[in-house]
């Protein structure tokens, strides 16, 4: 029996049929390496466009799961529940993998590693590079996660939940740009309305913090109770930081200043560096947001 890691590529699709075939092709045409491509799954989350037809054409190449709309969080959760590989590589259907992605990441699947993230190339709706240099990842299409570790965090509402594995010291970050991340107008998260994206991220971090707190009495194999407590405060501090940024984008400077102490307390309880807190403090004092809002045609983010 082979000891090579089995990888499940799971494509998450809702009305991205025009991009889906390229996503599927990028999974099937991976360069050979020290891994087994165990399966390619497409989860069609209630699409009403050409997604069904694309899946029909590809029925001999992929496993298709078609159901009524349940939303991104449930679809990401199902990516791990319905797959059977040792590792899961989720892929948003409007993105696609570099041919060397699985081969490169498989080389990092050693020891106690349970989480791999890598950089990305940012492209426009036509697949043309928007940035000349690669961009740090962390979003859905730039992750590989050990399935057994991921199961202990389910259900999730965002891929940020899996960042807990990184904070527990079980992650590896690669600088290789192994995903093409598409920026276009029909995104799931509004990045053009002041504060909306940041409030969403804050809510995700609070939900993750609460989940980690619930694990204290029965820690998973990948973390101790002490680590869970530190991570709980870490993500709570991140939530405060996102809410500071949200207030600054909405030009509510006083509200931002009132959130600064909470962010500091969380940072100190997490025993983390105060760099992010200092940036938020400087932003609030100067009255300038840290994140530049994008126009509607350039918005795109699922994390």
CSV table of C-alpha atoms in Angstrom, one decimal:
chain,number,residue,atom,x,y,z
A,1,UNK,CA,0.0,0.0,0.0
A,2,UNK,CA,1.3,3.5,-0.9
A,3,UNK,CA,2.3,5.9,1.8
A,4,UNK,CA,1.9,8.9,-0.5
A,5,UNK,CA,-0.6,11.5,0.7
A,6,UNK,CA,-4.0,11.3,-1.0
A,7,UNK,CA,-5.3,14.7,-2.0
A,8,UNK,CA,-9.0,15.6,-2.6
A,9,UNK,CA,-9.5,18.7,-4.8
A,10,UNK,CA,-12.9,20.1,-4.0
A,11,UNK,CA,-14.3,22.9,-6.2
A,12,UNK,CA,-16.9,25.2,-4.6
A,13,UNK,CA,-19.3,26.6,-7.2
A,14,UNK,CA,-22.3,28.9,-7.1
A,15,UNK,CA,-23.1,30.5,-10.5
A,16,UNK,CA,-19.5,30.4,-11.6
A,17,UNK,CA,-20.2,28.1,-14.5
A,18,UNK,CA,-18.3,30.3,-17.0
A,19,UNK,CA,-15.1,29.7,-15.0
A,20,UNK,CA,-15.7,26.2,-13.8
A,21,UNK,CA,-14.2,24.2,-16.7
A,22,UNK,CA,-10.8,25.9,-16.2
A,23,UNK,CA,-10.9,25.2,-12.4
A,24,UNK,CA,-11.6,21.5,-13.1
A,25,UNK,CA,-8.9,21.3,-15.8
A,26,UNK,CA,-6.4,22.8,-13.4
A,27,UNK,CA,-7.1,20.0,-10.9
A,28,UNK,CA,-6.9,17.2,-13.4
A,29,UNK,CA,-3.7,18.4,-15.1
A,30,UNK,CA,-1.5,18.6,-12.1
A,31,UNK,CA,2.2,17.7,-12.5
A,32,UNK,CA,3.1,14.3,-11.1
A,33,UNK,CA,4.8,14.2,-7.7
A,34,UNK,CA,4.9,12.5,-4.3
A,35,UNK,CA,1.1,12.5,-3.9
A,36,UNK,CA,-2.0,10.7,-5.2
A,37,UNK,CA,-4.8,12.8,-6.7
A,38,UNK,CA,-7.5,10.8,-4.9
A,39,UNK,CA,-10.6,12.7,-6.3
A,40,UNK,CA,-11.9,15.9,-7.8
A,41,UNK,CA,-15.3,16.9,-6.5
A,42,UNK,CA,-17.5,19.8,-7.6
A,43,UNK,CA,-20.1,21.0,-5.1
A,44,UNK,CA,-22.7,22.9,-7.1
A,45,UNK,CA,-24.4,25.0,-4.5
A,46,UNK,CA,-27.7,25.8,-6.2
A,47,UNK,CA,-26.3,27.4,-9.3
A,48,UNK,CA,-28.8,28.7,-11.9
A,49,UNK,CA,-26.3,29.4,-14.7
A,50,UNK,CA,-24.4,27.0,-17.0
A,51,UNK,CA,-22.8,25.2,-14.1
A,52,UNK,CA,-25.0,22.1,-14.5
A,53,UNK,CA,-24.1,21.8,-18.2
A,54,UNK,CA,-20.3,22.1,-17.5
A,55,UNK,CA,-20.7,19.4,-14.8
A,56,UNK,CA,-22.6,17.2,-17.2
A,57,UNK,CA,-19.7,17.4,-19.8
A,58,UNK,CA,-17.2,16.6,-17.1
A,59,UNK,CA,-19.2,13.8,-15.4
A,60,UNK,CA,-16.5,11.2,-16.3
A,61,UNK,CA,-13.7,13.3,-14.8
A,62,UNK,CA,-15.2,14.5,-11.5
A,63,UNK,CA,-17.7,13.7,-8.9
A,64,UNK,CA,-20.5,16.2,-8.8
A,65,UNK,CA,-22.7,17.1,-5.8
A,66,UNK,CA,-25.6,19.3,-6.8
A,67,UNK,CA,-28.0,20.6,-4.2
A,68,UNK,CA,-30.2,23.6,-3.3
A,69,UNK,CA,-28.4,26.7,-2.2
A,70,UNK,CA,-26.9,26.4,1.3
A,71,UNK,CA,-24.3,29.1,1.3
A,72,UNK,CA,-20.5,29.4,1.4
A,73,UNK,CA,-19.9,28.2,4.9
A,74,UNK,CA,-21.9,25.0,4.5
A,75,UNK,CA,-20.3,24.3,1.2
A,76,UNK,CA,-16.8,24.7,2.7
A,77,UNK,CA,-17.8,22.5,5.5
A,78,UNK,CA,-19.1,19.9,3.1
A,79,UNK,CA,-15.8,20.0,1.2
A,80,UNK,CA,-14.3,18.2,4.1
A,81,UNK,CA,-17.3,16.0,5.1
A,82,UNK,CA,-17.8,14.7,1.6
A,83,UNK,CA,-14.2,14.1,0.6
A,84,UNK,CA,-12.1,11.1,1.4
A,85,UNK,CA,-8.5,12.1,0.9
A,86,UNK,CA,-5.9,12.6,3.6
A,87,UNK,CA,-5.6,16.3,2.6
A,88,UNK,CA,-8.2,18.6,1.1
A,89,UNK,CA,-7.4,21.4,-1.4
A,90,UNK,CA,-10.5,23.6,-1.7
A,91,UNK,CA,-10.8,25.7,-4.8
A,92,UNK,CA,-13.3,28.5,-5.6
A,93,UNK,CA,-14.7,27.8,-9.0
A,94,UNK,CA,-13.6,31.2,-10.4
A,95,UNK,CA,-10.0,30.5,-9.4
A,96,UNK,CA,-7.6,27.9,-10.8
A,97,UNK,CA,-4.5,26.0,-9.6
A,98,UNK,CA,-1.0,26.3,-11.0
A,99,UNK,CA,0.1,22.9,-12.5
A,100,UNK,CA,2.8,22.5,-9.9
A,101,UNK,CA,0.5,23.2,-6.9
A,102,UNK,CA,0.0,19.7,-5.5
A,103,UNK,CA,3.5,18.6,-6.3
A,104,UNK,CA,5.0,21.6,-4.5
A,105,UNK,CA,2.7,21.3,-1.5
A,106,UNK,CA,3.2,17.6,-1.2
A,107,UNK,CA,6.8,18.2,-0.5
A,108,UNK,CA,5.8,20.1,2.7
A,109,UNK,CA,3.5,17.3,3.9
A,110,UNK,CA,5.8,16.0,6.6
A,111,UNK,CA,6.0,15.7,10.3
A,112,UNK,CA,3.2,17.4,12.2
A,113,UNK,CA,2.2,19.7,9.4
A,114,UNK,CA,-1.6,20.0,9.1
A,115,UNK,CA,-2.0,23.3,7.2
A,116,UNK,CA,-0.3,24.6,4.1
A,117,UNK,CA,-0.8,28.0,2.6
A,118,UNK,CA,0.9,29.7,-0.3
A,119,UNK,CA,1.0,32.9,-2.4
A,120,UNK,CA,-1.2,33.7,-5.4
A,121,UNK,CA,-1.2,35.5,-8.7
A,122,UNK,CA,-4.0,38.0,-8.9
A,123,UNK,CA,-5.8,38.1,-12.2
A,124,UNK,CA,-8.8,39.9,-13.7
A,125,UNK,CA,-12.1,38.4,-15.0
A,126,UNK,CA,-10.3,37.5,-18.2
A,127,UNK,CA,-7.4,35.8,-16.5
A,128,UNK,CA,-4.9,38.6,-17.2
A,129,UNK,CA,-2.4,39.5,-14.4
A,130,UNK,CA,-3.5,42.5,-12.4
A,131,UNK,CA,-0.4,42.6,-10.1
A,132,UNK,CA,3.1,42.1,-11.4
A,133,UNK,CA,4.2,40.5,-8.2
A,134,UNK,CA,2.6,37.6,-6.4
A,135,UNK,CA,0.3,38.3,-3.4
A,136,UNK,CA,0.2,36.5,0.0
A,137,UNK,CA,-2.6,34.0,0.2
A,138,UNK,CA,-4.6,32.7,3.1
A,139,UNK,CA,-7.9,32.5,1.3
A,140,UNK,CA,-9.8,29.4,0.2
A,141,UNK,CA,-8.0,28.6,-3.0
A,142,UNK,CA,-4.5,29.0,-1.4
A,143,UNK,CA,-4.9,26.3,1.3
A,144,UNK,CA,-4.4,22.6,1.8
A,145,UNK,CA,-5.6,21.2,5.1
A,146,UNK,CA,-5.3,17.8,6.7
A,147,UNK,CA,-8.8,16.4,6.7
A,148,UNK,CA,-8.7,14.8,10.1
A,149,UNK,CA,-7.6,18.0,11.7
A,150,UNK,CA,-10.2,20.0,9.8
A,151,UNK,CA,-13.0,17.8,11.0
A,152,UNK,CA,-12.3,18.9,14.5
A,153,UNK,CA,-13.1,22.5,13.5
A,154,UNK,CA,-16.3,21.9,11.6
A,155,UNK,CA,-18.8,23.4,11.0
A,156,UNK,CA,-17.0,26.5,9.6
A,157,UNK,CA,-18.4,29.6,8.0
A,158,UNK,CA,-15.1,30.7,6.5
A,159,UNK,CA,-11.6,29.4,5.7
A,160,UNK,CA,-10.2,31.6,8.5
A,161,UNK,CA,-11.3,28.7,10.9
A,162,UNK,CA,-8.5,26.6,9.5
A,163,UNK,CA,-5.9,29.3,10.3
A,164,UNK,CA,-6.2,28.0,13.9
A,165,UNK,CA,-3.9,25.1,12.8
A,166,UNK,CA,-1.3,27.6,11.7
A,167,UNK,CA,-1.6,29.4,15.1
A,168,UNK,CA,-1.1,26.1,16.9
A,169,UNK,CA,2.3,25.7,15.1
A,170,UNK,CA,1.0,23.0,12.7
A,171,UNK,CA,1.2,25.2,9.5
A,172,UNK,CA,3.7,25.9,6.8
A,173,UNK,CA,3.7,29.0,4.5
A,174,UNK,CA,5.1,28.8,1.0
A,175,UNK,CA,6.0,31.8,-1.0
A,176,UNK,CA,5.3,30.0,-4.3
A,177,UNK,CA,2.3,31.6,-6.2
A,178,UNK,CA,0.4,28.3,-6.8
A,179,UNK,CA,-3.1,29.7,-7.4
A,180,UNK,CA,-4.5,32.2,-9.9
A,181,UNK,CA,-7.0,34.3,-7.8
A,182,UNK,CA,-9.6,36.0,-10.0
A,183,UNK,CA,-10.9,39.5,-9.2
A,184,UNK,CA,-14.2,40.3,-10.8
A,185,UNK,CA,-17.5,42.1,-10.2
A,186,UNK,CA,-19.7,39.1,-8.9
A,187,UNK,CA,-18.0,38.4,-5.6
A,188,UNK,CA,-19.5,37.1,-2.4
A,189,UNK,CA,-18.1,39.8,-0.1
A,190,UNK,CA,-18.7,43.5,-0.6
A,191,UNK,CA,-15.4,45.3,-0.5
A,192,UNK,CA,-16.6,48.6,-1.9
A,193,UNK,CA,-19.1,49.6,0.9
A,194,UNK,CA,-17.2,51.1,3.8
A,195,UNK,CA,-16.9,48.7,6.8
A,196,UNK,CA,-18.8,45.8,5.3
A,197,UNK,CA,-15.9,43.4,4.6
A,198,UNK,CA,-14.2,44.2,7.9
A,199,UNK,CA,-17.4,43.6,9.9
A,200,UNK,CA,-17.7,40.2,8.2
A,201,UNK,CA,-14.2,39.3,9.1
A,202,UNK,CA,-14.7,40.4,12.7
A,203,UNK,CA,-17.8,38.2,13.0
A,204,UNK,CA,-15.8,35.2,11.6
A,205,UNK,CA,-13.0,35.8,14.1
A,206,UNK,CA,-15.4,36.0,17.0
A,207,UNK,CA,-17.1,32.8,15.9
A,208,UNK,CA,-13.7,31.0,15.7
A,209,UNK,CA,-12.7,32.4,19.1
A,210,UNK,CA,-15.9,31.0,20.6
A,211,UNK,CA,-15.3,27.6,19.0
A,212,UNK,CA,-11.7,27.4,20.4
A,213,UNK,CA,-13.0,28.3,23.9
A,214,UNK,CA,-15.5,25.4,23.6
A,215,UNK,CA,-12.6,23.1,23.0
A,216,UNK,CA,-10.8,23.9,26.3
A,217,UNK,CA,-12.0,20.8,28.2
A,218,UNK,CA,-11.4,18.4,25.4
A,219,UNK,CA,-8.5,19.7,23.2
A,220,UNK,CA,-8.0,18.2,19.7
A,221,UNK,CA,-4.9,16.3,18.9
A,222,UNK,CA,-3.3,19.3,17.3
A,223,UNK,CA,-3.4,21.7,20.3
A,224,UNK,CA,-3.2,21.9,24.0
A,225,UNK,CA,-5.7,23.7,26.3
A,226,UNK,CA,-3.1,26.4,26.9
A,227,UNK,CA,-2.6,26.9,23.1
A,228,UNK,CA,-6.4,27.1,22.6
A,229,UNK,CA,-6.7,29.8,25.2
A,230,UNK,CA,-3.9,31.8,23.6
A,231,UNK,CA,-5.5,31.4,20.2
A,232,UNK,CA,-8.9,32.3,21.5
A,233,UNK,CA,-7.6,35.7,22.6
A,234,UNK,CA,-5.6,36.1,19.3
A,235,UNK,CA,-8.7,35.8,17.1
A,236,UNK,CA,-10.6,38.0,19.5
A,237,UNK,CA,-7.9,40.7,19.1
A,238,UNK,CA,-8.1,40.3,15.4
A,239,UNK,CA,-11.8,40.9,15.6
A,240,UNK,CA,-11.3,44.1,17.4
A,241,UNK,CA,-8.7,45.1,14.8
A,242,UNK,CA,-11.2,44.5,12.0
A,243,UNK,CA,-13.9,46.5,13.8
A,244,UNK,CA,-11.4,49.4,14.3
A,245,UNK,CA,-10.8,49.4,10.6
A,246,UNK,CA,-14.5,49.2,9.9
A,247,UNK,CA,-15.1,52.3,12.0
A,248,UNK,CA,-12.3,54.1,10.3
A,249,UNK,CA,-13.7,53.3,6.8
A,250,UNK,CA,-17.1,54.6,8.0
A,251,UNK,CA,-15.3,57.8,9.3
A,252,UNK,CA,-16.4,57.0,12.9
A,253,UNK,CA,-13.1,57.8,14.5
A,254,UNK,CA,-14.5,58.0,18.1
A,255,UNK,CA,-15.9,54.5,17.8
A,256,UNK,CA,-12.5,53.3,16.5
A,257,UNK,CA,-10.7,54.8,19.5
A,258,UNK,CA,-13.1,53.1,21.9
A,259,UNK,CA,-12.2,49.7,20.4
A,260,UNK,CA,-8.5,50.2,20.7
A,261,UNK,CA,-8.3,49.1,24.4
A,262,UNK,CA,-10.1,45.8,23.7
A,263,UNK,CA,-7.7,45.0,20.9
A,264,UNK,CA,-4.7,45.7,23.2
A,265,UNK,CA,-6.2,43.4,26.0
A,266,UNK,CA,-6.7,40.6,23.5
A,267,UNK,CA,-3.2,41.0,22.1
A,268,UNK,CA,-1.6,40.9,25.6
A,269,UNK,CA,-3.7,37.9,26.7
A,270,UNK,CA,-2.6,36.1,23.5
A,271,UNK,CA,1.0,37.0,24.2
A,272,UNK,CA,1.3,38.1,20.6
A,273,UNK,CA,3.3,40.9,19.1
A,274,UNK,CA,1.7,44.4,19.4
A,275,UNK,CA,2.6,45.3,15.8
A,276,UNK,CA,-1.0,45.0,14.5
A,277,UNK,CA,-2.3,46.9,17.6
A,278,UNK,CA,0.2,49.8,16.9
A,279,UNK,CA,-0.9,50.0,13.3
A,280,UNK,CA,-4.6,50.2,14.3
A,281,UNK,CA,-3.8,52.8,17.0
A,282,UNK,CA,-1.8,54.9,14.4
A,283,UNK,CA,-4.7,54.6,12.0
A,284,UNK,CA,-7.2,55.8,14.5
A,285,UNK,CA,-5.0,58.7,15.7
A,286,UNK,CA,-4.3,59.8,12.1
A,287,UNK,CA,-7.9,59.3,11.0
A,288,UNK,CA,-6.9,57.2,8.0
A,289,UNK,CA,-8.1,53.7,7.3
A,290,UNK,CA,-5.5,51.0,6.6
A,291,UNK,CA,-7.3,49.2,3.8
A,292,UNK,CA,-8.1,50.9,0.5
A,293,UNK,CA,-11.6,50.2,-0.7
A,294,UNK,CA,-12.0,48.8,-4.2
A,295,UNK,CA,-14.5,49.7,-6.9
A,296,UNK,CA,-17.2,47.2,-7.6
A,297,UNK,CA,-15.6,45.8,-10.6
A,298,UNK,CA,-12.5,45.0,-8.6
A,299,UNK,CA,-14.0,43.5,-5.6
A,300,UNK,CA,-13.5,39.8,-4.8
A,301,UNK,CA,-12.9,38.0,-1.6
A,302,UNK,CA,-14.2,35.0,0.2
A,303,UNK,CA,-12.1,35.3,3.3
